[in-house]
Amino acid sequence: MASVWEMQIKVMLGKLTLHKPLRQMIVDQVQQNGMQVLPVNLEHVLRLDTLPSLHKDPFDRLLVAQAMVEGCEL
């Protein structure tokens, strides 16, 4: 969800141009590639306080925290 949120913001700001609407792109990826949309939950947000301050981008930090909580590779 964090990546979709960031992409939507960039589309709205004119910093990202897509060949199809974001909604359709996500639906297509879920169907074609088995992509799973991981929600942002409280545990993900609370894990942020364990990350070093190496990178300031909030979306990137959230992705790292999610990967840690869910035991996923990033």
Coordinates of N, CA and C in Angstrom, one line a residue:
M1 N 0.8 -1.2 0.0 CA 0.0 0.0 0.0 C 0.9 1.3 0.0
A2 N 2.0 1.2 0.7 CA 2.9 2.4 0.8 C 3.4 2.8 -0.6
S3 N 3.7 1.8 -1.4 CA 4.2 2.1 -2.8 C 3.1 2.7 -3.7
V4 N 1.9 2.1 -3.5 CA 0.7 2.6 -4.3 C 0.4 4.1 -3.9
W5 N 0.5 4.3 -2.6 CA 0.3 5.7 -2.0 C 1.3 6.6 -2.6
E6 N 2.6 6.3 -2.6 CA 3.6 7.1 -3.1 C 3.4 7.4 -4.6
M7 N 3.1 6.3 -5.4 CA 2.8 6.5 -6.8 C 1.7 7.4 -7.1
Q8 N 0.6 7.3 -6.3 CA -0.6 8.2 -6.5 C -0.2 9.6 -6.2
I9 N 0.6 9.9 -5.2 CA 1.0 11.2 -4.9 C 1.8 11.8 -6.1
K10 N 2.8 11.0 -6.6 CA 3.6 11.4 -7.7 C 2.8 11.7 -9.0
V11 N 1.8 10.8 -9.2 CA 0.9 11.0 -10.4 C 0.2 12.4 -10.2
M12 N -0.4 12.6 -9.0 CA -1.1 13.9 -8.8 C -0.2 15.1 -8.9
L13 N 1.1 15.0 -8.6 CA 2.0 16.1 -8.7 C 2.6 16.3 -10.1
G14 N 2.3 15.3 -11.0 CA 2.8 15.4 -12.3 C 4.3 14.9 -12.4
K15 N 4.7 14.2 -11.4 CA 6.1 13.6 -11.4 C 6.2 12.2 -11.9
L16 N 5.0 11.6 -12.1 CA 5.0 10.2 -12.7 C 3.8 10.2 -13.7
T17 N 4.2 9.7 -14.9 CA 3.2 9.5 -15.9 C 3.0 8.0 -16.2
L18 N 1.8 7.5 -16.1 CA 1.5 6.1 -16.4 C 0.8 5.9 -17.7
H19 N 0.9 4.8 -18.3 CA 0.3 4.5 -19.5 C -1.2 4.1 -19.4
K20 N -1.6 3.8 -18.1 CA -3.0 3.5 -17.8 C -3.2 4.0 -16.4
P21 N -4.5 4.1 -16.0 CA -4.8 4.6 -14.6 C -4.1 3.7 -13.6
L22 N -3.7 4.3 -12.5 CA -3.0 3.6 -11.4 C -3.9 2.4 -10.9
R23 N -5.1 2.7 -10.7 CA -6.0 1.6 -10.2 C -6.0 0.4 -11.2
Q24 N -6.0 0.6 -12.5 CA -6.0 -0.5 -13.4 C -4.7 -1.2 -13.4
M25 N -3.6 -0.4 -13.3 CA -2.3 -1.0 -13.3 C -2.1 -1.9 -12.1
I26 N -2.6 -1.5 -10.9 CA -2.5 -2.4 -9.7 C -3.4 -3.6 -9.9
V27 N -4.6 -3.5 -10.4 CA -5.5 -4.7 -10.6 C -4.8 -5.6 -11.6
D28 N -4.2 -5.1 -12.6 CA -3.5 -5.9 -13.6 C -2.3 -6.7 -13.0
Q29 N -1.5 -6.0 -12.2 CA -0.4 -6.6 -11.5 C -0.8 -7.7 -10.6
V30 N -1.9 -7.5 -9.8 CA -2.4 -8.5 -8.9 C -2.8 -9.7 -9.7
Q31 N -3.5 -9.5 -10.8 CA -4.0 -10.7 -11.5 C -2.9 -11.4 -12.3
Q32 N -2.0 -10.6 -13.0 CA -1.0 -11.2 -13.9 C 0.2 -11.8 -13.1
N33 N 0.6 -11.1 -12.1 CA 1.8 -11.5 -11.4 C 1.6 -12.0 -10.0
G34 N 0.4 -12.1 -9.5 CA 0.2 -12.5 -8.2 C 0.7 -11.6 -7.1
M35 N 0.8 -10.3 -7.5 CA 1.3 -9.3 -6.5 C 0.3 -9.2 -5.4
Q36 N 0.8 -9.0 -4.2 CA -0.1 -8.9 -3.0 C 0.1 -7.4 -2.5
V37 N -1.0 -6.8 -2.2 CA -1.0 -5.4 -1.7 C -1.0 -5.6 -0.2
L38 N 0.1 -5.2 0.4 CA 0.3 -5.3 1.9 C -0.2 -4.0 2.5
P39 N -1.2 -4.1 3.4 CA -1.6 -2.9 4.1 C -0.6 -2.4 5.1
V40 N -0.7 -1.1 5.4 CA 0.2 -0.5 6.4 C -0.6 -0.7 7.7
N41 N 0.1 -1.4 8.7 CA -0.6 -1.6 10.0 C 0.2 -1.0 11.1
L42 N -0.3 -1.0 12.3 CA 0.3 -0.3 13.4 C 1.7 -0.9 13.7
E43 N 1.9 -2.2 13.6 CA 3.2 -2.8 13.9 C 4.2 -2.3 12.9
H44 N 3.8 -2.1 11.6 CA 4.8 -1.5 10.6 C 5.2 -0.1 11.0
V45 N 4.3 0.7 11.4 CA 4.6 2.1 11.8 C 5.5 2.1 13.1
L46 N 5.1 1.3 14.0 CA 5.9 1.3 15.3 C 7.3 0.8 15.1
R47 N 7.5 -0.1 14.1 CA 8.9 -0.6 13.8 C 9.8 0.5 13.3
L48 N 9.2 1.6 12.8 CA 10.1 2.7 12.3 C 11.1 3.2 13.3
D49 N 10.8 3.1 14.6 CA 11.7 3.7 15.6 C 12.9 2.9 15.8
T50 N 13.0 1.7 15.2 CA 14.2 0.8 15.3 C 15.1 1.0 14.1
L51 N 14.7 1.8 13.2 CA 15.6 2.0 12.0 C 16.6 3.2 12.2
P52 N 17.8 3.0 11.8 CA 18.8 4.1 11.9 C 18.4 5.2 10.9
S53 N 18.9 6.4 11.2 CA 18.6 7.5 10.3 C 19.5 7.6 9.1
L54 N 19.6 6.5 8.4 CA 20.5 6.6 7.2 C 19.8 7.2 6.0
H55 N 18.4 7.1 6.0 CA 17.7 7.5 4.8 C 16.4 8.2 5.3
K56 N 16.1 9.3 4.8 CA 15.0 10.2 5.3 C 13.7 10.0 4.6
D57 N 13.6 9.3 3.4 CA 12.4 9.2 2.7 C 11.4 8.3 3.5
P58 N 10.3 8.9 3.8 CA 9.3 8.2 4.7 C 8.7 6.9 4.1
F59 N 8.5 6.9 2.8 CA 8.0 5.7 2.1 C 9.0 4.6 2.1
D60 N 10.2 4.9 1.8 CA 11.3 3.9 1.8 C 11.5 3.4 3.2
R61 N 11.4 4.2 4.2 CA 11.6 3.7 5.6 C 10.4 2.8 5.9
L62 N 9.2 3.1 5.5 CA 8.1 2.3 5.8 C 8.2 0.9 5.1
L63 N 8.7 0.9 3.9 CA 8.9 -0.4 3.2 C 9.9 -1.2 3.9
V64 N 11.0 -0.6 4.4 CA 11.9 -1.4 5.2 C 11.3 -2.0 6.5
A65 N 10.6 -1.1 7.2 CA 9.9 -1.5 8.4 C 8.9 -2.7 8.1
Q66 N 8.1 -2.6 7.1 CA 7.2 -3.6 6.7 C 7.9 -4.9 6.4
A67 N 9.0 -4.8 5.7 CA 9.8 -6.0 5.4 C 10.3 -6.7 6.6
M68 N 10.8 -5.9 7.6 CA 11.3 -6.5 8.8 C 10.1 -7.2 9.6
V69 N 9.0 -6.5 9.7 CA 7.9 -7.1 10.5 C 7.4 -8.4 9.8
E70 N 7.3 -8.3 8.5 CA 6.7 -9.5 7.7 C 7.7 -10.5 7.4
G71 N 9.0 -10.3 7.6 CA 10.0 -11.3 7.3 C 10.2 -11.4 5.8
C72 N 10.1 -10.3 5.1 CA 10.2 -10.3 3.6 C 11.5 -9.8 3.2
E73 N 12.0 -10.2 2.0 CA 13.2 -9.6 1.4 C 12.8 -8.3 0.7
L74 N 13.6 -7.3 0.8 CA 13.3 -6.1 0.1 C 14.4 -5.8 -0.9

